[in-house]
């Protein structure tokens, strides 16, 4: 047993080759320590899906020259926020930044995650794909290794980056059972369209991309959003809706996606396209209050496994990469001090607290509870009223404007009780104050 | 909105690549299904893995279609949920 331990022992084991795991592993390798990156899929990214983009600031921090060889589909130049009505109209706010459009980019996780691991391997990370970690090995309260389908492996530190379901953080008792209200189920379709069609339909310069967020419509009043992202030769259309809402309203996620795809705003963009891939994934959106304990003796938790997502700004991949980097740095410092206990690894949390990651998550900690509580208002009633307002504003029909607006104002209050309006106002103020204070 | 016949979920899944595990990684406690009124697993699963046969009073689990998202595991506490074995299960390429 002792002999086995020595043979199968490395300095650090990282579980999960997503953005958090690869960032942790490459950081450890750069510090000269022996690191194994374990992945259950056949290649990195093969189990991954996201409704989003990769942020250049985070990508640069892990791979400074990524732009030269990374599989980038399009840099996001156009950001649209669209309020869909329950009829066929919608209100769109569009922000475009042609000269500063390199803040984020669209890529497929099957390509990006794989590319990241290839880079990490060049820097000394040992990659073990097709390896499912069944359990963590704990001795005297300290995590000392992993049990796989094949063998046991040992390390001084294990970095847990096994994604939203994190069975390993659960095994250690670092978090409780995830509540359906704290996760969003994302489903997405990647639809093939030609480069020219995409650039024409989305009004894009060559190589520039669009990120479109959709509010209301088929998920009016629910804690959920739709999205459209442009790849080079395909478009990703999807949605994320709270599992709690799907459960309570008895909605099938793929049927909801079909309804979204049939809204004229969406259907015109994807018309004639061919389905390339359908996928689903959970997104941890409970925010700061749902975060697990981030470290214990011999282990740290990073990325989605640590529930590090800011859903308001669609940030998650950057939190994953930077939290992975901090976990890697903390591991290196642990080797310097020869202390792998929670006592030292608490440094990881300190790094997160001093960075944008926990600063943002703490600032936004009331957003999810408030929005889930008032989603019928903020993600239903008010977006619909915006559409109604613009419907009146843009309609010229020989009727005096004053009467129309008076009717609109009267309706606005008639259909909303004073107590509801008051609750919404309090929630709104609380949200803004919470972020700014 | 257009009145359209919904696309079959099977047509969407057909596009996916799988390396099917020999054994089922999703094991609901079938005795609990009899008393379960909601049958949430049959609704929220994005791959329509779970189907309840009312005449046979039995839940069928088409685990080979599973996208490994974990939604069923969170929605129902009576499912013994594991990942498929090393290298098995769904393979996403463009997501």
Short mmCIF file of C-alpha atoms in Angstrom, two decimals:
data_model
loop_
_atom_site.label_atom_id
_atom_site.label_comp_id
_atom_site.label_asym_id
_atom_site.label_seq_id
_atom_site.Cartn_x
_atom_site.Cartn_y
_atom_site.Cartn_z
CA UNK A 1 0.00 0.00 0.00
CA UNK A 2 2.73 2.45 0.98
CA UNK A 3 4.68 1.45 -2.16
CA UNK A 4 1.61 2.10 -4.37
CA UNK A 5 1.22 5.47 -2.78
CA UNK A 6 4.75 6.46 -3.67
CA UNK A 7 4.49 5.22 -7.25
CA UNK A 8 1.23 6.98 -7.95
CA UNK A 9 2.05 10.22 -6.17
CA UNK A 10 2.34 13.65 -7.77
CA UNK A 11 2.42 17.12 -6.24
CA UNK A 12 -1.01 18.29 -7.37
CA UNK A 13 -4.03 16.59 -8.96
CA UNK A 14 -6.61 18.79 -10.70
CA UNK A 15 -10.01 17.20 -11.34
CA UNK A 16 -11.81 18.53 -14.43
CA UNK A 17 -10.22 20.02 -17.55
CA UNK A 18 -12.57 22.97 -17.99
CA UNK A 19 -11.44 26.61 -17.77
CA UNK A 20 -10.92 26.43 -13.97
CA UNK A 21 -9.03 23.14 -14.03
CA UNK A 22 -6.70 23.95 -16.90
CA UNK A 23 -5.85 27.36 -15.41
CA UNK A 24 -5.05 25.77 -12.06
CA UNK A 25 -2.95 23.03 -13.65
CA UNK A 26 -0.90 25.30 -15.89
CA UNK A 27 -0.22 27.67 -12.97
CA UNK A 28 1.11 24.76 -10.90
CA UNK A 29 3.24 23.48 -13.81
CA UNK A 30 4.72 26.95 -14.35
CA UNK A 31 5.80 26.89 -10.70
CA UNK A 32 7.78 23.73 -11.40
CA UNK A 33 5.53 21.25 -9.59
CA UNK A 34 4.33 17.95 -10.98
CA UNK A 35 0.64 18.18 -11.85
CA UNK A 36 -1.89 15.77 -13.35
CA UNK A 37 -5.06 17.14 -14.94
CA UNK A 38 -7.81 14.53 -14.88
CA UNK A 39 -10.81 14.65 -17.25
CA UNK A 40 -13.71 12.18 -17.52
CA UNK A 41 -14.47 12.99 -21.17
CA UNK A 42 -12.62 11.67 -24.21
CA UNK A 43 -11.14 15.15 -24.70
CA UNK A 44 -11.29 18.44 -22.79
CA UNK A 45 -14.56 20.21 -23.52
CA UNK A 46 -16.41 17.09 -24.66
CA UNK A 47 -18.73 17.29 -21.66
CA UNK A 48 -18.97 21.05 -21.66
CA UNK A 49 -21.50 23.51 -22.93
CA UNK A 50 -22.06 27.15 -22.09
CA UNK A 51 -24.34 29.97 -23.06
CA UNK A 52 -21.70 32.47 -23.42
CA UNK A 53 -18.40 33.87 -24.32
CA UNK A 54 -14.79 33.73 -23.18
CA UNK A 55 -13.44 37.00 -21.79
CA UNK A 56 -10.14 38.22 -23.18
CA UNK A 57 -8.87 39.60 -19.85
CA UNK A 58 -9.05 36.14 -18.26
CA UNK A 59 -7.78 34.29 -21.32
CA UNK A 60 -4.81 36.68 -21.47
CA UNK A 61 -4.02 36.18 -17.81
CA UNK A 62 -3.67 32.42 -18.34
CA UNK A 63 -2.40 32.33 -21.94
CA UNK A 64 -0.96 35.78 -22.78
CA UNK A 65 -0.55 35.06 -26.51
CA UNK A 66 -3.86 33.26 -26.97
CA UNK A 67 -4.99 35.47 -29.85
CA UNK A 68 -2.28 34.06 -32.11
CA UNK A 69 -3.47 30.46 -32.16
CA UNK A 70 -6.65 30.00 -30.12
CA UNK A 71 -9.83 28.81 -31.87
CA UNK A 72 -11.71 32.13 -31.80
CA UNK A 73 -14.93 32.19 -33.81
CA UNK A 74 -15.74 35.90 -33.56
CA UNK A 75 -14.94 38.75 -31.18
CA UNK A 76 -18.16 40.24 -29.80
CA UNK A 77 -18.77 43.67 -31.26
CA UNK A 78 -22.53 43.88 -30.96
CA UNK A 79 -24.40 43.43 -27.68
CA UNK A 80 -28.18 43.41 -27.89
CA UNK A 81 -30.72 43.21 -25.13
CA UNK A 82 -34.14 42.36 -26.47
CA UNK A 83 -37.43 42.44 -24.60
CA UNK A 84 -39.76 40.03 -26.37
CA UNK A 85 -43.47 40.62 -25.99
CA UNK A 86 -45.99 37.81 -25.87
CA UNK A 87 -47.13 38.96 -29.29
CA UNK A 88 -44.70 39.28 -32.17
CA UNK A 89 -43.12 42.64 -31.33
CA UNK A 90 -40.07 43.42 -29.24
CA UNK A 91 -37.91 46.26 -27.96
CA UNK A 92 -34.19 46.10 -28.62
CA UNK A 93 -31.32 47.97 -26.99
CA UNK A 94 -28.16 47.56 -28.99
CA UNK A 95 -24.65 48.59 -27.97
CA UNK A 96 -21.87 48.36 -30.52
CA UNK A 97 -18.14 48.85 -30.02
CA UNK A 98 -16.30 48.35 -33.31
CA UNK A 99 -13.00 49.79 -32.09
CA UNK A 100 -12.96 48.16 -28.64
CA UNK A 101 -14.58 44.94 -29.63
CA UNK A 102 -11.95 42.57 -28.32
CA UNK A 103 -13.29 42.30 -24.79
CA UNK A 104 -14.87 38.90 -25.36
CA UNK A 105 -15.17 36.27 -28.02
CA UNK A 106 -17.36 33.38 -29.04
CA UNK A 107 -15.88 29.91 -29.32
CA UNK A 108 -17.09 26.33 -28.91
CA UNK A 109 -16.04 24.69 -25.67
CA UNK A 110 -15.09 21.57 -27.58
CA UNK A 111 -12.47 23.69 -29.37
CA UNK A 112 -11.46 26.17 -26.66
CA UNK A 113 -11.06 23.74 -23.75
CA UNK A 114 -9.10 21.37 -25.95
CA UNK A 115 -6.81 24.15 -27.16
CA UNK A 116 -6.18 25.28 -23.56
CA UNK A 117 -5.18 21.77 -22.50
CA UNK A 118 -2.83 21.45 -25.49
CA UNK A 119 -1.09 24.66 -24.36
CA UNK A 120 -0.95 23.45 -20.76
CA UNK A 121 0.61 20.16 -21.86
CA UNK A 122 3.38 22.07 -23.65
CA UNK A 123 4.14 23.68 -20.30
CA UNK A 124 4.43 20.39 -18.45
CA UNK A 125 0.91 19.50 -17.36
CA UNK A 126 0.27 15.75 -17.53
CA UNK A 127 -3.21 15.28 -19.02
CA UNK A 128 -5.27 12.18 -18.22
CA UNK A 129 -8.46 12.11 -20.32
CA UNK A 130 -11.11 9.38 -20.06
CA UNK A 131 -10.53 9.21 -16.34
CA UNK A 132 -13.53 9.44 -14.06
CA UNK A 133 -12.80 10.30 -10.45
CA UNK A 134 -15.14 8.22 -8.33
CA UNK A 135 -14.09 9.49 -4.94
CA UNK A 136 -11.56 11.55 -3.10
CA UNK A 137 -9.29 9.67 -0.72
CA UNK A 138 -9.40 11.26 2.72
CA UNK A 139 -6.97 10.26 5.49
CA UNK A 140 -7.18 11.80 8.95
CA UNK A 141 -9.45 14.53 7.64
CA UNK A 142 -7.07 15.52 4.84
CA UNK A 143 -7.66 14.96 1.14
CA UNK A 144 -4.72 12.90 -0.08
CA UNK A 145 -5.77 11.57 -3.47
CA UNK A 146 -8.37 10.29 -5.89
CA UNK A 147 -9.95 6.95 -6.71
CA UNK A 148 -10.53 6.37 -10.43
CA UNK A 149 -12.01 3.49 -12.45
CA UNK A 150 -8.52 2.06 -12.72
CA UNK A 151 -6.28 3.02 -9.84
CA UNK A 152 -5.79 5.28 -6.86
CA UNK A 153 -3.58 8.34 -7.24
CA UNK A 154 -2.09 10.49 -4.52
CA UNK A 155 -1.10 14.14 -4.24
CA UNK A 156 -0.32 16.76 -1.61
CA UNK A 157 -3.13 18.92 -2.97
CA UNK A 158 -6.24 18.13 -5.00
CA UNK A 159 -7.91 21.02 -6.84
CA UNK A 160 -11.60 20.27 -7.38
CA UNK A 161 -12.82 21.77 -10.66
CA UNK A 162 -15.36 19.12 -11.57
CA UNK A 163 -18.12 21.51 -12.60
CA UNK A 164 -21.54 22.53 -11.41
CA UNK A 165 -22.60 19.10 -10.14
CA UNK A 166 -19.36 18.77 -8.13
CA UNK A 167 -19.92 15.36 -6.66
CA UNK A 168 -16.50 15.72 -5.02
CA UNK A 169 -17.30 18.92 -3.10
CA UNK A 170 -20.46 17.12 -2.02
CA UNK A 171 -18.49 14.09 -0.90
CA UNK A 172 -16.33 16.29 1.34
CA UNK A 173 -19.41 17.96 2.80
CA UNK A 174 -18.23 21.34 1.54
CA UNK A 175 -21.70 22.09 0.24
CA UNK A 176 -25.27 21.03 0.80
CA UNK A 177 -27.68 19.59 -1.70
CA UNK A 178 -28.18 22.09 -4.55
CA UNK A 179 -31.67 23.64 -4.56
CA UNK A 180 -33.58 23.78 -7.89
CA UNK A 181 -33.91 27.56 -7.44
CA UNK A 182 -30.12 27.95 -7.43
CA UNK A 183 -29.46 26.40 -10.81
CA UNK A 184 -30.53 27.32 -14.28
CA UNK A 185 -30.97 24.63 -16.90
CA UNK A 186 -29.43 25.75 -20.17
CA UNK A 187 -30.34 24.17 -23.49
CA UNK A 188 -28.86 25.24 -26.76
CA UNK A 189 -28.80 24.48 -30.46
CA UNK A 190 -25.92 25.26 -32.77
CA UNK A 191 -27.33 26.03 -36.20
CA UNK A 192 -25.28 26.09 -39.37
CA UNK A 193 -25.48 29.20 -41.56
CA UNK A 194 -22.99 30.63 -44.03
CA UNK A 195 -20.54 33.33 -42.99
CA UNK A 196 -22.14 35.85 -45.37
CA UNK A 197 -25.65 35.07 -44.16
CA UNK A 198 -24.61 35.59 -40.54
CA UNK A 199 -22.85 38.88 -41.28
CA UNK A 200 -25.82 40.11 -43.30
CA UNK A 201 -28.56 39.06 -40.88
CA UNK A 202 -26.76 40.32 -37.79
CA UNK A 203 -25.36 43.42 -39.56
CA UNK A 204 -21.78 42.51 -38.68
CA UNK A 205 -18.39 43.44 -40.06
CA UNK A 206 -16.36 40.43 -41.23
CA UNK A 207 -15.08 38.45 -38.21
CA UNK A 208 -17.10 40.55 -35.75
CA UNK A 209 -19.73 38.82 -33.65
CA UNK A 210 -22.99 39.42 -31.84
CA UNK A 211 -24.16 38.48 -28.35
CA UNK A 212 -27.90 38.84 -28.00
CA UNK A 213 -29.76 38.37 -24.71
CA UNK A 214 -33.50 37.80 -24.83
CA UNK A 215 -35.90 38.70 -22.01
CA UNK A 216 -39.58 37.79 -21.75
CA UNK A 217 -41.42 36.00 -24.56
CA UNK A 218 -41.82 32.29 -23.80
CA UNK A 219 -40.25 32.66 -20.35
CA UNK A 220 -42.01 35.87 -19.33
CA UNK A 221 -42.26 36.06 -15.57
CA UNK A 222 -39.80 33.22 -15.03
CA UNK A 223 -36.22 33.43 -13.85
CA UNK A 224 -34.80 32.85 -17.28
CA UNK A 225 -33.29 34.36 -20.40
CA UNK A 226 -32.64 33.42 -23.98
CA UNK A 227 -29.47 34.03 -25.95
CA UNK A 228 -28.05 34.07 -29.47
CA UNK A 229 -24.32 34.04 -30.19
CA UNK A 230 -22.66 34.11 -33.57
CA UNK A 231 -19.90 31.71 -34.51
CA UNK A 232 -18.06 31.96 -37.82
CA UNK A 233 -20.32 29.57 -39.72
CA UNK A 234 -23.01 28.87 -37.20
CA UNK A 235 -25.27 30.50 -34.66
CA UNK A 236 -25.95 29.30 -31.11
CA UNK A 237 -29.51 29.79 -29.90
CA UNK A 238 -30.44 28.80 -26.40
CA UNK A 239 -32.03 29.62 -23.12
CA UNK A 240 -31.46 29.20 -19.44
CA UNK A 241 -34.42 28.88 -17.08
CA UNK A 242 -34.42 28.21 -13.36
CA UNK A 243 -35.01 24.54 -12.65
CA UNK A 244 -37.50 25.62 -10.01
CA UNK A 245 -39.61 27.43 -12.64
CA UNK A 246 -39.45 24.52 -15.10
CA UNK A 247 -40.51 22.20 -12.30
CA UNK A 248 -43.37 24.35 -11.03
CA UNK A 249 -44.69 25.36 -14.42
CA UNK A 250 -44.19 21.87 -15.86
CA UNK A 251 -42.28 23.04 -18.91
CA UNK A 252 -40.08 20.92 -21.11
CA UNK A 253 -36.87 22.83 -21.81
CA UNK A 254 -36.61 21.82 -25.48
CA UNK A 255 -40.21 22.81 -26.13
CA UNK A 256 -39.52 26.19 -24.58
CA UNK A 257 -36.54 26.50 -26.91
CA UNK A 258 -38.75 25.64 -29.90
CA UNK A 259 -41.17 28.39 -28.87
CA UNK A 260 -38.29 30.84 -28.56
CA UNK A 261 -37.01 29.84 -32.00
CA UNK A 262 -40.42 30.54 -33.49
CA UNK A 263 -40.54 34.15 -32.22
CA UNK A 264 -40.14 36.36 -35.31
CA UNK A 265 -37.09 38.10 -33.83
CA UNK A 266 -35.29 34.77 -33.57
CA UNK A 267 -36.81 32.82 -36.47
CA UNK A 268 -35.67 35.37 -39.04
CA UNK A 269 -32.10 35.14 -37.81
CA UNK A 270 -31.86 31.36 -38.02
CA UNK A 271 -34.15 30.69 -40.98
CA UNK A 272 -32.92 27.96 -43.32
CA UNK A 273 -30.16 26.87 -40.93
CA UNK A 274 -29.31 23.26 -40.25
CA UNK A 275 -29.04 21.88 -36.71
CA UNK A 276 -25.46 20.85 -35.97
CA UNK A 277 -25.63 20.08 -32.26
CA UNK A 278 -28.07 20.18 -29.36
CA UNK A 279 -26.77 20.33 -25.80
CA UNK A 280 -27.74 20.95 -22.20
CA UNK A 281 -25.94 21.94 -19.00
CA UNK A 282 -26.69 23.36 -15.60
CA UNK A 283 -25.47 26.83 -14.64
CA UNK A 284 -24.91 27.58 -10.95
CA UNK A 285 -26.71 30.89 -10.49
CA UNK A 286 -27.35 30.98 -6.77
CA UNK A 287 -24.57 33.53 -6.35
CA UNK A 288 -22.56 34.29 -3.23
CA UNK A 289 -25.14 32.87 -0.82
CA UNK A 290 -25.04 29.43 -2.46
CA UNK A 291 -21.25 29.22 -2.58
CA UNK A 292 -19.74 26.11 -0.95
CA UNK A 293 -16.85 26.11 1.52
CA UNK A 294 -13.92 26.80 -0.82
CA UNK A 295 -11.10 24.86 0.84
CA UNK A 296 -10.34 22.15 3.33
CA UNK A 297 -7.24 20.22 4.36
CA UNK A 298 -5.54 19.21 1.12
CA UNK A 299 -8.18 20.54 -1.30
CA UNK A 300 -9.60 23.67 -2.93
CA UNK A 301 -12.73 24.16 -5.06
CA UNK A 302 -12.72 26.34 -8.21
CA UNK A 303 -14.98 27.45 -11.07
CA UNK A 304 -18.57 26.20 -11.41
CA UNK A 305 -17.92 23.65 -8.65
CA UNK A 306 -17.51 26.68 -6.38
CA UNK A 307 -20.66 28.26 -7.91
CA UNK A 308 -18.67 31.24 -9.17
CA UNK A 309 -21.04 32.82 -11.70
CA UNK A 310 -22.39 36.36 -12.05
CA UNK A 311 -25.51 35.80 -14.09
CA UNK A 312 -26.39 39.49 -14.50
CA UNK A 313 -23.29 40.02 -16.63
CA UNK A 314 -23.11 36.50 -18.10
CA UNK A 315 -19.76 35.97 -16.41
CA UNK A 316 -18.61 32.50 -15.44
CA UNK A 317 -15.76 31.40 -17.68
CA UNK A 318 -13.60 34.30 -16.48
CA UNK A 319 -14.40 33.53 -12.82
CA UNK A 320 -13.47 29.91 -13.52
CA UNK A 321 -10.11 30.76 -15.11
CA UNK A 322 -9.04 33.27 -12.48
CA UNK A 323 -10.24 31.17 -9.53
CA UNK A 324 -8.29 28.25 -11.02
CA UNK A 325 -5.22 30.44 -11.26
CA UNK A 326 -5.56 31.51 -7.61
CA UNK A 327 -5.97 27.90 -6.52
CA UNK A 328 -2.81 27.04 -8.47
CA UNK A 329 -0.87 29.92 -6.88
CA UNK A 330 -2.06 28.94 -3.42
CA UNK A 331 -0.90 25.37 -4.07
CA UNK A 332 2.58 26.63 -5.05
CA UNK A 333 2.78 28.73 -1.89
CA UNK A 334 1.71 25.70 0.14
CA UNK A 335 4.73 23.80 -1.21
CA UNK A 336 7.03 26.66 -0.21
CA UNK A 337 5.69 26.54 3.34
CA UNK A 338 5.21 22.77 3.27
CA UNK A 339 1.74 23.33 4.71
CA UNK A 340 -1.23 21.77 2.93
CA UNK A 341 -3.74 22.31 5.69
CA UNK A 342 -6.86 24.46 5.57
CA UNK A 343 -4.90 26.84 7.73
CA UNK A 344 -2.74 27.73 4.76
CA UNK A 345 -5.22 27.10 1.94
CA UNK A 346 -7.49 29.82 3.35
CA UNK A 347 -5.16 32.06 1.36
CA UNK A 348 -7.13 30.95 -1.71
CA UNK A 349 -10.29 32.52 -0.35
CA UNK A 350 -8.37 35.67 0.58
CA UNK A 351 -7.19 35.98 -3.02
CA UNK A 352 -10.76 35.59 -4.25
CA UNK A 353 -12.01 38.16 -1.75
CA UNK A 354 -9.39 40.67 -2.90
CA UNK A 355 -10.30 40.18 -6.56
CA UNK A 356 -13.25 41.13 -8.73
CA UNK A 357 -14.64 37.61 -8.30
CA UNK A 358 -15.89 37.77 -4.73
CA UNK A 359 -16.15 41.56 -4.75
CA UNK A 360 -18.69 41.23 -7.56
CA UNK A 361 -20.45 38.21 -6.12
CA UNK A 362 -20.83 39.95 -2.75
CA UNK A 363 -22.11 43.12 -4.42
CA UNK A 364 -24.63 41.08 -6.40
CA UNK A 365 -25.54 38.71 -3.58
CA UNK A 366 -29.16 39.93 -3.34
CA UNK A 367 -29.81 39.98 -7.06
CA UNK A 368 -30.79 36.33 -7.46
CA UNK A 369 -33.03 36.07 -4.37
CA UNK A 370 -34.69 39.38 -5.35
CA UNK A 371 -35.13 38.53 -9.01
CA UNK A 372 -36.39 35.01 -8.38
CA UNK A 373 -38.82 36.43 -5.84
CA UNK A 374 -40.01 39.20 -8.16
CA UNK A 375 -39.44 37.58 -11.55
CA UNK A 376 -43.09 37.99 -12.53
CA UNK A 377 -42.49 41.76 -12.26
CA UNK A 378 -38.95 42.34 -13.46
CA UNK A 379 -38.82 39.60 -16.06
CA UNK A 380 -42.49 39.64 -17.01
CA UNK A 381 -44.78 42.57 -16.33
CA UNK A 382 -42.35 45.47 -16.83
CA UNK A 383 -40.69 44.21 -20.02
CA UNK A 384 -44.16 43.68 -21.46
CA UNK A 385 -45.09 47.25 -20.46
CA UNK A 386 -42.00 48.57 -22.24
CA UNK A 387 -43.21 46.90 -25.42
CA UNK A 388 -46.70 48.27 -24.87
CA UNK A 389 -45.27 51.75 -24.43
CA UNK A 390 -43.31 51.62 -27.66
CA UNK A 391 -46.29 50.09 -29.45
CA UNK A 392 -48.27 53.21 -28.51
CA UNK A 393 -45.33 55.56 -29.09
CA UNK A 394 -44.76 54.38 -32.65
CA UNK A 395 -48.37 53.92 -33.70
CA UNK A 396 -49.96 56.79 -35.58
CA UNK A 397 -53.65 56.15 -35.95
CA UNK A 398 -55.44 59.49 -35.78
CA UNK A 399 -56.09 59.12 -32.05
CA UNK A 400 -54.96 61.94 -29.73
CA UNK A 401 -51.72 61.03 -27.93
CA UNK A 402 -52.84 62.33 -24.56
CA UNK A 403 -55.74 59.89 -24.34
CA UNK A 404 -53.57 56.97 -25.35
CA UNK A 405 -50.87 57.72 -22.79
CA UNK A 406 -53.46 58.38 -20.07
CA UNK A 407 -54.97 55.00 -20.81
CA UNK A 408 -51.51 53.39 -20.69
CA UNK A 409 -50.71 55.03 -17.34
CA UNK A 410 -54.09 54.04 -15.91
CA UNK A 411 -53.64 50.45 -17.05
CA UNK A 412 -50.12 50.34 -15.69
CA UNK A 413 -51.42 50.98 -12.17
CA UNK A 414 -54.78 49.26 -12.50
CA UNK A 415 -53.20 45.91 -13.30
CA UNK A 416 -50.69 46.16 -10.48
CA UNK A 417 -51.76 46.45 -6.88
CA UNK A 418 -50.16 49.16 -4.76
CA UNK A 419 -48.52 46.58 -2.52
CA UNK A 420 -46.97 44.88 -5.56
CA UNK A 421 -45.69 48.19 -6.92
CA UNK A 422 -44.28 48.98 -3.50
CA UNK A 423 -42.55 45.59 -3.24
CA UNK A 424 -41.07 46.07 -6.71
CA UNK A 425 -39.84 49.56 -5.85
CA UNK A 426 -38.25 48.32 -2.61
CA UNK A 427 -36.64 45.40 -4.45
CA UNK A 428 -35.35 47.74 -7.17
CA UNK A 429 -33.84 50.16 -4.66
CA UNK A 430 -32.36 47.29 -2.67
CA UNK A 431 -30.71 45.94 -5.82
CA UNK A 432 -29.16 49.22 -6.86
CA UNK A 433 -28.15 50.14 -3.32
CA UNK A 434 -26.72 46.65 -2.75
CA UNK A 435 -24.44 46.97 -5.76
CA UNK A 436 -23.31 50.55 -5.15
CA UNK A 437 -22.85 50.61 -1.39
CA UNK B 1 -46.12 33.50 -32.72
CA UNK B 2 -46.29 30.83 -35.42
CA UNK B 3 -48.28 27.72 -34.69
CA UNK B 4 -45.76 25.01 -35.37
CA UNK B 5 -45.67 21.32 -34.70
CA UNK B 6 -42.90 20.97 -32.12
CA UNK B 7 -39.75 19.33 -33.41
CA UNK B 8 -39.17 15.95 -31.88
CA UNK B 9 -36.49 15.92 -29.23
CA UNK B 10 -35.22 12.68 -30.76
CA UNK B 11 -34.35 14.60 -33.95
CA UNK B 12 -32.19 16.96 -31.91
CA UNK B 13 -30.49 14.12 -30.03
CA UNK B 14 -29.92 12.26 -33.28
CA UNK B 15 -27.24 14.82 -34.18
CA UNK B 16 -25.21 13.99 -31.09
CA UNK B 17 -22.37 11.57 -30.70
CA UNK B 18 -22.45 9.10 -27.82
CA UNK B 19 -20.20 6.35 -26.51
CA UNK B 20 -22.80 4.33 -24.72
CA UNK B 21 -21.93 2.90 -21.33
CA UNK B 22 -22.86 -0.77 -20.84
CA UNK B 23 -24.52 -0.06 -17.54
CA UNK B 24 -27.10 2.55 -16.56
CA UNK B 25 -25.64 5.46 -14.59
CA UNK B 26 -29.07 6.81 -13.54
CA UNK B 27 -30.86 4.73 -10.93
CA UNK B 28 -34.11 6.14 -9.60
CA UNK B 29 -35.66 4.47 -6.59
CA UNK B 30 -38.60 3.01 -8.52
CA UNK B 31 -40.61 2.32 -5.39
CA UNK B 32 -40.81 6.09 -4.83
CA UNK B 33 -42.19 6.70 -8.36
CA UNK B 34 -45.49 5.03 -7.45
CA UNK B 35 -46.26 7.69 -4.87
CA UNK B 36 -44.73 10.56 -6.83
CA UNK B 37 -47.44 12.81 -8.26
CA UNK B 38 -45.29 15.33 -10.11
CA UNK B 39 -43.00 12.99 -12.08
CA UNK B 40 -40.74 16.01 -12.50
CA UNK B 41 -37.99 13.91 -14.09
CA UNK B 42 -40.26 13.25 -17.08
CA UNK B 43 -40.70 17.00 -17.60
CA UNK B 44 -37.44 18.79 -16.91
CA UNK B 45 -35.00 16.34 -18.52
CA UNK B 46 -33.59 18.05 -21.65
CA UNK B 47 -33.09 14.68 -23.35
CA UNK B 48 -36.41 13.08 -22.43
CA UNK B 49 -34.60 10.25 -20.67
CA UNK B 50 -37.45 9.45 -18.28
CA UNK B 51 -40.87 8.16 -19.38
CA UNK B 52 -43.59 6.94 -17.09
CA UNK B 53 -45.77 4.13 -18.35
CA UNK B 54 -49.13 4.58 -16.63
CA UNK B 55 -50.50 1.13 -17.46
CA UNK B 56 -47.40 -0.71 -16.25
CA UNK B 57 -46.85 1.85 -13.48
CA UNK B 58 -43.20 1.90 -14.29
CA UNK B 59 -40.58 4.50 -15.04
CA UNK B 60 -38.31 3.73 -17.98
CA UNK B 61 -34.85 5.27 -18.06
CA UNK B 62 -33.27 5.70 -21.50
CA UNK B 63 -29.89 6.51 -19.99
CA UNK B 64 -28.16 6.25 -23.37
CA UNK B 65 -29.74 9.60 -24.37
CA UNK B 66 -28.52 11.38 -21.23
CA UNK B 67 -26.69 14.70 -21.64
CA UNK B 68 -25.23 14.40 -18.11
CA UNK B 69 -26.51 17.80 -17.02
CA UNK B 70 -27.67 16.70 -13.57
CA UNK B 71 -31.06 18.45 -13.67
CA UNK B 72 -32.93 15.28 -12.62
CA UNK B 73 -30.58 14.78 -9.72
CA UNK B 74 -31.37 18.24 -8.36
CA UNK B 75 -35.10 18.10 -9.12
CA UNK B 76 -35.60 14.67 -7.53
CA UNK B 77 -33.80 13.37 -4.48
CA UNK B 78 -34.60 9.74 -5.21
CA UNK B 79 -32.26 9.30 -8.17
CA UNK B 80 -28.92 7.64 -7.55
CA UNK B 81 -27.03 9.75 -10.07
CA UNK B 82 -23.54 9.03 -11.29
CA UNK B 83 -21.48 10.04 -14.28
CA UNK B 84 -21.10 7.39 -16.99
CA UNK B 85 -17.82 5.51 -16.74
CA UNK B 86 -14.52 7.01 -17.94
CA UNK B 87 -14.77 8.21 -21.55
CA UNK B 88 -18.40 7.06 -21.90
CA UNK B 89 -21.57 9.02 -22.52
CA UNK B 90 -22.28 12.09 -24.61
CA UNK B 91 -19.60 13.89 -26.64
CA UNK B 92 -20.22 17.58 -27.33
CA UNK B 93 -18.07 19.10 -30.04
CA UNK B 94 -19.60 22.43 -30.98
CA UNK B 95 -21.18 23.60 -27.75
#
